[in-house]
Backbone as ProteinMPNN parsed JSONL, in Angstrom:
{"seq_chain_A": "MEQLQPAADYYGTSNYSRFHADLNFHVKVLKSCFIHCIEVKDIKRAQKCYSQLTSLHFKPEVSKDLLQFGVQLIKLSESAENTQFRIKELLLNLIALKGTYLISYVTRLAEIHLTEGNVAQATALVKSKLSGKESRNVLESLGLC", "coords_chain_A": {"N_chain_A": [[6.499, 3.694, 72.694], [3.501, 2.178, 71.672], [1.47, 3.2, 69.007], [-2.014, 3.797, 68.781], [-4.264, 2.399, 66.421], [-6.653, 3.851, 64.217], [-10.124, 2.925, 64.365], [-11.265, 2.399, 61.869], [-9.072, 1.675, 60.292], [-8.2, -0.627, 61.593], [-10.383, -2.491, 61.57], [-11.068, -2.413, 58.938], [-13.295, -1.159, 58.017], [-15.238, 1.773, 58.533], [-16.877, 2.952, 61.508], [-19.091, 4.366, 60.777], [-19.826, 3.352, 58.185], [-20.365, 0.737, 58.914], [-22.528, 1.125, 60.655], [-24.462, 2.053, 58.804], [-24.702, -0.179, 57.176], [-25.789, -2.013, 58.966], [-28.196, -0.682, 59.506], [-29.376, -0.701, 56.96], [-29.764, -3.466, 56.7], [-31.61, -3.829, 58.764], [-33.78, -2.378, 57.753], [-34.444, -3.998, 55.525], [-35.244, -6.324, 56.863], [-37.495, -5.372, 58.274], [-39.181, -4.641, 56.146], [-39.57, -7.147, 54.936], [-40.837, -8.451, 57.053], [-43.185, -6.892, 57.224], [-44.387, -7.436, 54.699], [-44.753, -10.23, 54.87], [-46.561, -10.293, 57.061], [-48.77, -8.988, 55.948], [-49.415, -10.817, 53.942], [-50.256, -13.028, 55.458], [-52.305, -11.914, 56.759], [-52.017, -10.688, 59.295], [-52.745, -8.205, 61.039], [-52.066, -6.64, 63.331], [-49.27, -7.139, 63.772], [-48.338, -6.286, 61.291], [-48.956, -3.579, 61.445], [-47.19, -2.815, 63.499], [-44.686, -3.299, 62.268], [-44.931, -1.469, 60.169], [-45.068, 0.983, 61.553], [-42.525, 1.054, 62.66], [-41.053, 1.2, 60.321], [-41.859, 3.741, 59.418], [-40.476, 5.336, 61.183], [-38.044, 5.318, 60.074], [-38.144, 6.926, 57.868], [-36.44, 8.716, 56.59], [-34.691, 7.298, 55.063], [-34.187, 6.654, 51.707], [-34.942, 4.184, 50.474], [-36.927, 3.389, 52.149], [-38.818, 5.458, 52.301], [-39.901, 5.483, 49.719], [-41.586, 3.311, 49.706], [-43.469, 3.699, 51.698], [-46.043, 4.834, 51.166], [-47.25, 2.88, 49.465], [-47.16, 0.588, 51.16], [-48.649, 1.527, 53.313], [-51.191, 1.906, 52.127], [-51.778, -0.755, 51.481], [-52.029, -1.815, 54.059], [-54.184, -0.325, 55.03], [-56.222, -1.15, 53.283], [-56.439, -3.774, 54.072], [-57.236, -3.586, 56.712], [-59.405, -1.839, 56.99], [-62.864, -0.954, 56.384], [-64.532, -0.846, 53.169], [-65.799, 1.631, 52.827], [-64.412, 3.367, 54.46], [-61.866, 3.429, 53.397], [-60.914, 5.378, 51.456], [-60.935, 7.749, 53.001], [-59.061, 7.083, 55.012], [-56.765, 6.728, 53.468], [-56.375, 9.316, 52.632], [-55.778, 10.473, 55.132], [-53.413, 9.082, 55.674], [-51.768, 10.076, 53.603], [-51.636, 12.765, 54.397], [-50.192, 12.482, 56.781], [-47.768, 11.437, 55.757], [-46.989, 13.592, 54.204], [-46.445, 15.41, 56.191], [-44.026, 14.457, 57.118], [-42.206, 15.442, 55.348], [-40.389, 14.338, 53.434], [-38.334, 12.71, 50.958], [-40.171, 12.05, 48.98], [-42.11, 13.993, 48.921], [-43.359, 15.687, 46.952], [-44.678, 13.794, 45.322], [-46.466, 12.688, 47.176], [-48.045, 14.933, 47.843], [-49.115, 15.505, 45.327], [-50.603, 13.158, 44.853], [-52.536, 13.311, 46.943], [-53.796, 15.678, 46.219], [-54.897, 14.863, 43.775], [-56.805, 13.064, 44.733], [-58.504, 14.849, 46.093], [-59.398, 16.274, 43.864], [-60.849, 14.267, 42.456], [-62.938, 14.057, 44.162], [-64.169, 16.377, 43.683], [-63.24, 18.676, 44.914], [-61.821, 21.239, 44.094], [-60.799, 23.702, 45.028], [-59.719, 22.941, 47.485], [-57.749, 21.139, 46.673], [-56.044, 22.847, 45.22], [-55.285, 24.661, 47.231], [-53.92, 22.935, 48.967], [-51.667, 22.134, 47.409], [-50.424, 24.623, 47.002], [-49.817, 25.331, 49.648], [-48.096, 23.368, 50.596], [-45.99, 22.991, 48.825], [-43.316, 24.768, 47.234], [-42.807, 27.64, 45.114], [-41.541, 26.842, 42.019], [-41.976, 24.054, 42.102], [-44.586, 23.927, 43.063], [-45.977, 25.275, 41.001], [-45.458, 23.5, 38.852], [-46.811, 21.135, 39.672], [-49.423, 22.069, 39.918], [-49.896, 22.726, 37.243], [-49.634, 20.165, 36.048], [-51.879, 18.979, 37.072], [-53.798, 20.392, 35.886], [-54.682, 22.818, 36.955], [-53.978, 25.426, 36.578]], "CA_chain_A": [[5.101, 3.449, 73.004], [2.752, 1.82, 70.469], [0.404, 4.138, 68.656], [-3.278, 3.12, 68.497], [-4.779, 2.576, 65.08], [-8.093, 4.198, 64.178], [-11.02, 1.765, 64.188], [-11.484, 2.147, 60.444], [-7.921, 0.943, 59.786], [-8.11, -1.911, 62.262], [-11.447, -3.384, 61.124], [-11.237, -2.339, 57.497], [-14.453, -0.32, 57.717], [-15.484, 2.77, 59.557], [-18.1, 2.741, 62.283], [-20.133, 4.987, 60.007], [-20.316, 2.438, 57.156], [-20.926, -0.409, 59.606], [-23.843, 1.559, 61.119], [-25.387, 2.093, 57.689], [-24.947, -1.546, 56.734], [-26.737, -2.57, 59.948], [-29.473, 0.002, 59.301], [-29.935, -1.241, 55.704], [-30.248, -4.807, 57.004], [-32.791, -3.638, 59.597], [-34.84, -1.97, 56.824], [-34.822, -5.188, 54.768], [-35.971, -7.223, 57.776], [-38.813, -4.783, 58.537], [-39.975, -4.747, 54.905], [-39.951, -8.56, 54.815], [-41.81, -8.691, 58.109], [-44.445, -6.278, 56.829], [-44.948, -8.162, 53.565], [-45.226, -11.504, 55.403], [-47.759, -10.064, 57.885], [-49.876, -8.697, 55.046], [-49.789, -12.077, 53.275], [-50.99, -13.915, 56.392], [-53.361, -11.053, 57.316], [-51.736, -10.376, 60.711], [-52.829, -6.742, 61.029], [-51.321, -6.03, 64.45], [-47.826, -7.199, 63.492], [-48.072, -5.441, 60.141], [-48.97, -2.185, 61.93], [-45.924, -2.616, 64.233], [-43.612, -3.189, 61.269], [-45.129, -0.225, 59.436], [-44.706, 2.124, 62.404], [-41.065, 1.067, 62.742], [-40.57, 1.697, 59.033], [-42.057, 5.191, 59.327], [-39.446, 5.998, 61.942], [-36.873, 5.323, 59.199], [-38.604, 7.566, 56.627], [-35.36, 9.468, 55.979], [-33.956, 6.422, 54.144], [-34.942, 6.646, 50.432], [-35.546, 2.887, 50.199], [-38.114, 3.265, 53.012], [-39.828, 6.469, 51.944], [-40.576, 5.137, 48.467], [-42.557, 2.232, 49.938], [-44.407, 3.996, 52.786], [-47.407, 5.005, 50.677], [-47.755, 1.588, 49.008], [-47.371, -0.281, 52.327], [-49.755, 2.102, 54.084], [-52.426, 1.611, 51.411], [-52.044, -2.202, 51.68], [-52.482, -1.991, 55.461], [-55.532, 0.262, 55.134], [-57.162, -2.022, 52.574], [-56.607, -5.01, 54.839], [-57.806, -3.365, 58.057], [-60.545, -0.922, 56.995], [-63.994, -1.249, 55.498], [-64.422, -0.173, 51.882], [-66.245, 3.026, 52.932], [-63.379, 4.161, 55.168], [-60.565, 3.339, 52.732], [-60.492, 6.674, 50.866], [-60.655, 8.685, 54.083], [-57.83, 6.658, 55.66], [-55.667, 6.99, 52.544], [-56.125, 10.776, 52.727], [-55.072, 10.683, 56.375], [-52.056, 8.577, 55.49], [-51.025, 11.027, 52.79], [-51.365, 13.954, 55.232], [-49.096, 12.12, 57.7], [-46.542, 11.333, 54.995], [-46.613, 14.952, 53.806], [-45.882, 16.041, 57.401], [-42.642, 14.01, 57.26], [-41.427, 16.274, 54.413], [-39.271, 13.557, 52.948], [-37.918, 12.665, 49.554], [-41.312, 11.864, 48.089], [-43.124, 14.997, 49.282], [-44.111, 16.105, 45.755], [-45.609, 12.741, 44.892], [-47.538, 12.583, 48.175], [-48.93, 16.1, 47.666], [-49.824, 15.309, 44.059], [-51.598, 12.071, 45.042], [-53.64, 13.805, 47.743], [-54.507, 16.657, 45.39], [-55.689, 14.091, 42.832], [-57.98, 12.534, 45.468], [-59.399, 15.996, 46.279], [-60.015, 16.564, 42.56], [-61.852, 13.26, 42.131], [-64.063, 14.341, 45.034], [-64.75, 17.661, 43.266], [-62.74, 19.741, 45.776], [-60.767, 21.945, 43.359], [-60.194, 24.721, 45.91], [-58.925, 22.239, 48.509], [-56.573, 20.603, 45.965], [-55.18, 23.978, 44.908], [-54.742, 25.172, 48.498], [-52.955, 21.926, 49.449], [-50.435, 22.237, 46.61], [-49.761, 25.917, 47.274], [-49.337, 25.431, 51.027], [-47.086, 22.356, 50.908], [-44.878, 23.069, 47.904], [-42.89, 26.138, 46.992], [-42.46, 28.155, 43.793], [-41.551, 26.071, 40.782], [-42.616, 22.75, 42.39], [-46.046, 24.18, 43.159], [-46.499, 25.568, 39.632], [-45.41, 22.267, 38.042], [-47.856, 20.224, 40.113], [-50.691, 22.674, 39.535], [-50.012, 22.533, 35.759], [-49.852, 18.746, 35.741], [-53.245, 18.656, 37.467], [-54.706, 21.251, 35.111], [-55.254, 23.817, 37.864], [-53.427, 26.77, 36.311]], "C_chain_A": [[4.345, 3.204, 71.682], [1.607, 2.795, 70.241], [-0.846, 3.345, 68.285], [-3.717, 3.412, 67.075], [-6.236, 3.006, 65.149], [-8.923, 2.942, 63.891], [-11.19, 1.408, 62.735], [-10.322, 1.347, 59.859], [-7.886, -0.479, 60.346], [-9.134, -2.915, 61.716], [-11.648, -3.365, 59.613], [-12.473, -1.521, 57.062], [-14.609, 0.692, 58.84], [-16.736, 2.394, 60.327], [-19.294, 3.275, 61.522], [-20.717, 4.008, 58.957], [-20.903, 1.168, 57.79], [-22.336, -0.085, 60.092], [-24.844, 1.52, 59.982], [-25.669, 0.709, 57.128], [-25.927, -2.229, 57.668], [-28.119, -1.974, 59.762], [-30.156, -0.524, 58.035], [-30.483, -2.655, 55.914], [-31.542, -4.732, 57.799], [-33.997, -3.259, 58.714], [-35.351, -3.175, 56.038], [-35.663, -6.159, 55.603], [-37.396, -6.669, 58.023], [-39.722, -4.868, 57.306], [-40.456, -6.206, 54.732], [-41.002, -8.935, 55.85], [-43.165, -8.136, 57.714], [-45.123, -7.078, 55.734], [-45.499, -9.519, 54.037], [-46.516, -11.32, 56.198], [-48.973, -9.742, 57.026], [-50.366, -9.978, 54.37], [-50.602, -13.0, 54.177], [-52.093, -13.155, 57.13], [-53.24, -10.845, 58.832], [-51.63, -8.851, 60.835], [-52.006, -6.117, 62.136], [-49.82, -6.019, 64.202], [-47.463, -6.334, 62.305], [-48.048, -3.968, 60.554], [-47.683, -1.889, 62.691], [-44.763, -2.433, 63.266], [-43.713, -1.852, 60.532], [-44.709, 0.969, 60.292], [-43.197, 2.186, 62.59], [-40.454, 1.567, 61.435], [-40.755, 3.194, 58.911], [-41.029, 5.939, 60.12], [-38.139, 6.084, 61.148], [-37.153, 6.03, 57.859], [-37.52, 8.331, 55.904], [-34.528, 8.618, 55.011], [-34.788, 6.33, 52.849], [-35.604, 5.302, 50.133], [-36.762, 2.603, 51.096], [-39.196, 4.217, 52.52], [-40.565, 6.147, 50.659], [-41.656, 4.089, 48.648], [-43.634, 2.588, 50.97], [-45.846, 4.125, 52.297], [-47.99, 3.644, 50.26], [-48.065, 0.662, 50.201], [-48.559, 0.207, 53.153], [-51.105, 1.78, 53.446], [-52.779, 0.127, 51.574], [-52.607, -2.46, 53.058], [-53.91, -1.466, 55.615], [-56.543, -0.662, 54.471], [-57.415, -3.306, 53.316], [-57.408, -4.755, 56.117], [-59.064, -2.512, 58.078], [-61.671, -1.421, 56.078], [-63.838, -0.428, 54.222], [-64.807, 1.302, 51.963], [-65.175, 3.913, 53.559], [-62.062, 4.256, 54.41], [-60.092, 4.68, 52.205], [-60.131, 7.679, 51.946], [-59.32, 8.36, 54.76], [-56.61, 6.906, 54.767], [-55.345, 8.492, 52.563], [-55.398, 11.098, 54.029], [-53.621, 10.226, 56.3], [-51.202, 9.557, 54.696], [-50.698, 12.293, 53.571], [-50.208, 13.673, 56.201], [-47.764, 12.013, 56.957], [-46.049, 12.706, 54.54], [-45.953, 15.67, 54.989], [-44.434, 15.613, 57.61], [-41.686, 14.807, 56.381], [-40.196, 15.558, 53.88], [-39.058, 13.688, 51.459], [-39.109, 12.671, 48.578], [-42.449, 12.857, 48.344], [-43.985, 15.381, 48.076], [-45.103, 15.045, 45.346], [-46.747, 12.549, 45.888], [-48.54, 13.723, 48.017], [-49.745, 15.923, 46.402], [-50.919, 14.256, 44.218], [-52.79, 12.551, 45.848], [-54.455, 14.836, 46.968], [-55.391, 15.958, 44.363], [-56.956, 13.522, 43.509], [-58.986, 13.668, 45.68], [-60.119, 16.321, 44.971], [-61.092, 15.55, 42.178], [-63.102, 13.419, 42.999], [-64.718, 15.672, 44.685], [-64.287, 18.851, 44.111], [-61.552, 20.457, 45.146], [-60.055, 22.943, 44.249], [-59.282, 24.061, 46.944], [-57.638, 21.674, 47.884], [-55.567, 21.718, 45.692], [-54.506, 24.515, 46.171], [-53.685, 24.222, 49.077], [-51.642, 22.102, 48.723], [-49.688, 23.508, 46.943], [-49.193, 26.005, 48.687], [-48.168, 24.479, 51.314], [-45.841, 22.416, 50.011], [-44.535, 24.519, 47.613], [-42.674, 26.396, 45.498], [-42.678, 27.236, 42.615], [-42.233, 24.701, 40.993], [-44.12, 22.875, 42.394], [-46.636, 24.411, 41.774], [-46.516, 24.308, 38.765], [-46.525, 21.298, 38.404], [-49.211, 20.782, 39.707], [-50.93, 22.515, 38.018], [-50.331, 21.089, 35.405], [-51.291, 18.313, 36.093], [-54.297, 19.486, 36.734], [-55.374, 22.328, 35.947], [-54.703, 25.22, 37.646], [-54.297, 27.551, 35.36]], "O_chain_A": [[4.531, 3.931, 70.707], [0.879, 3.158, 71.165], [-0.765, 2.347, 67.569], [-3.563, 4.529, 66.581], [-6.972, 2.577, 66.037], [-8.448, 2.012, 63.24], [-11.255, 0.226, 62.394], [-10.53, 0.454, 59.038], [-7.569, -1.424, 59.624], [-8.787, -4.061, 61.434], [-12.338, -4.231, 59.074], [-12.653, -1.236, 55.878], [-14.153, 0.469, 59.961], [-17.558, 1.61, 59.851], [-20.387, 2.714, 61.602], [-21.934, 3.854, 58.852], [-21.845, 0.59, 57.247], [-23.242, -0.91, 59.964], [-25.955, 1.016, 60.152], [-26.774, 0.454, 56.649], [-26.811, -2.953, 57.21], [-29.116, -2.69, 59.851], [-31.363, -0.766, 58.031], [-31.534, -3.005, 55.378], [-32.475, -5.491, 57.536], [-35.1, -3.767, 58.915], [-36.561, -3.356, 55.9], [-36.645, -6.732, 55.129], [-38.373, -7.417, 57.982], [-40.915, -5.142, 57.437], [-41.622, -6.446, 54.417], [-41.949, -9.66, 55.546], [-44.181, -8.818, 57.847], [-46.315, -7.37, 55.829], [-46.597, -9.908, 53.64], [-47.46, -12.094, 56.037], [-50.084, -10.171, 57.337], [-51.57, -10.201, 54.24], [-51.525, -13.672, 53.718], [-52.737, -13.703, 58.024], [-54.239, -10.829, 59.55], [-50.539, -8.29, 60.743], [-51.303, -5.137, 61.889], [-49.167, -4.995, 64.401], [-46.402, -5.71, 62.295], [-47.218, -3.198, 60.069], [-47.131, -0.799, 62.54], [-43.952, -1.521, 63.426], [-42.704, -1.187, 60.298], [-44.054, 1.881, 59.788], [-42.64, 3.281, 62.67], [-39.449, 2.278, 61.448], [-39.891, 3.869, 58.352], [-40.716, 7.08, 59.783], [-37.235, 6.837, 61.512], [-36.491, 5.767, 56.855], [-37.653, 8.582, 54.707], [-33.747, 9.159, 54.227], [-35.963, 5.966, 52.896], [-36.711, 5.272, 49.596], [-37.532, 1.68, 50.827], [-40.349, 3.824, 52.345], [-41.736, 6.498, 50.517], [-42.559, 3.989, 47.817], [-44.614, 1.856, 51.106], [-46.766, 3.599, 52.922], [-49.102, 3.299, 50.661], [-49.12, 0.028, 50.235], [-49.368, -0.589, 53.63], [-52.054, 1.423, 54.144], [-53.943, -0.213, 51.782], [-53.552, -3.232, 53.215], [-54.743, -2.101, 56.261], [-57.605, -0.928, 55.034], [-58.499, -3.878, 53.207], [-58.173, -5.616, 56.552], [-59.741, -2.465, 59.106], [-61.452, -2.192, 55.144], [-63.105, 0.561, 54.195], [-64.229, 2.135, 51.264], [-65.059, 5.088, 53.212], [-61.219, 5.086, 54.75], [-58.963, 5.082, 52.487], [-59.131, 8.387, 51.826], [-58.536, 9.264, 55.048], [-55.54, 7.257, 55.264], [-54.178, 8.882, 52.515], [-54.485, 11.923, 54.027], [-52.719, 10.897, 56.799], [-50.06, 9.838, 55.062], [-49.604, 12.841, 53.43], [-49.349, 14.53, 56.412], [-46.736, 12.453, 57.472], [-44.845, 12.957, 54.494], [-45.014, 16.444, 54.805], [-43.674, 16.354, 58.233], [-40.484, 14.843, 56.645], [-39.096, 16.111, 53.877], [-39.524, 14.621, 50.805], [-39.032, 13.239, 47.489], [-43.605, 12.587, 48.02], [-45.212, 15.398, 48.175], [-46.256, 15.358, 45.051], [-47.877, 12.276, 45.484], [-49.749, 13.498, 48.053], [-50.951, 16.168, 46.406], [-52.044, 14.457, 43.759], [-53.932, 12.249, 45.502], [-55.683, 14.853, 47.063], [-56.51, 16.402, 44.103], [-58.034, 13.509, 42.916], [-60.185, 13.478, 45.472], [-61.316, 16.61, 44.974], [-62.133, 15.925, 41.637], [-64.187, 12.974, 42.624], [-65.705, 16.061, 45.308], [-64.882, 19.926, 44.033], [-60.416, 20.308, 45.599], [-58.826, 23.023, 44.226], [-58.201, 24.569, 47.24], [-56.571, 21.727, 48.496], [-54.368, 21.543, 45.912], [-53.306, 24.79, 46.175], [-52.673, 24.67, 49.615], [-50.597, 22.209, 49.363], [-48.473, 23.491, 47.145], [-48.19, 26.684, 48.904], [-47.343, 24.759, 52.184], [-44.77, 21.947, 50.396], [-45.388, 25.398, 47.736], [-42.394, 25.476, 44.73], [-43.804, 26.893, 42.254], [-42.99, 24.254, 40.131], [-44.837, 22.057, 41.817], [-47.657, 23.825, 41.414], [-47.474, 24.073, 38.029], [-47.126, 20.696, 37.514], [-50.059, 20.044, 39.204], [-52.041, 22.207, 37.585], [-51.192, 20.821, 34.566], [-51.839, 17.396, 35.481], [-55.501, 19.315, 36.925], [-56.512, 22.709, 35.674], [-54.944, 26.111, 38.461], [-53.981, 28.694, 35.031]]}, "name": "protein", "num_of_chains": 1, "seq": "MEQLQPAADYYGTSNYSRFHADLNFHVKVLKSCFIHCIEVKDIKRAQKCYSQLTSLHFKPEVSKDLLQFGVQLIKLSESAENTQFRIKELLLNLIALKGTYLISYVTRLAEIHLTEGNVAQATALVKSKLSGKESRNVLESLGLC"}
């Protein structure tokens, strides 16, 4: 009786690596879609691409661009008065994801609070979202120690 070969041997790649290659391609397509929509000022399609990208926040190549893409979308779709408020909301949502760039998101939001004169709010944010050494390092970098 003939013995079946594992899929990885038969195709030369495992299903795992094929899945990640497909996912990486999907990420590239979504990023390209978002950039194109921003260039042509198609806010609705840009929002759809952005929301699909946020569902892939666990991928480092996605999480590093979420803040930048979100800010571009806000600047395109919001009035100048609302921009700062919406960026703060965006940062709070990105912080809730607790991904790879958590420290930079917390630091950026704390900086916004400091520019608004909210020292207590900036300090509380850093202490509540980051632990131990990370919290101390961010507080020191912001001059809050």
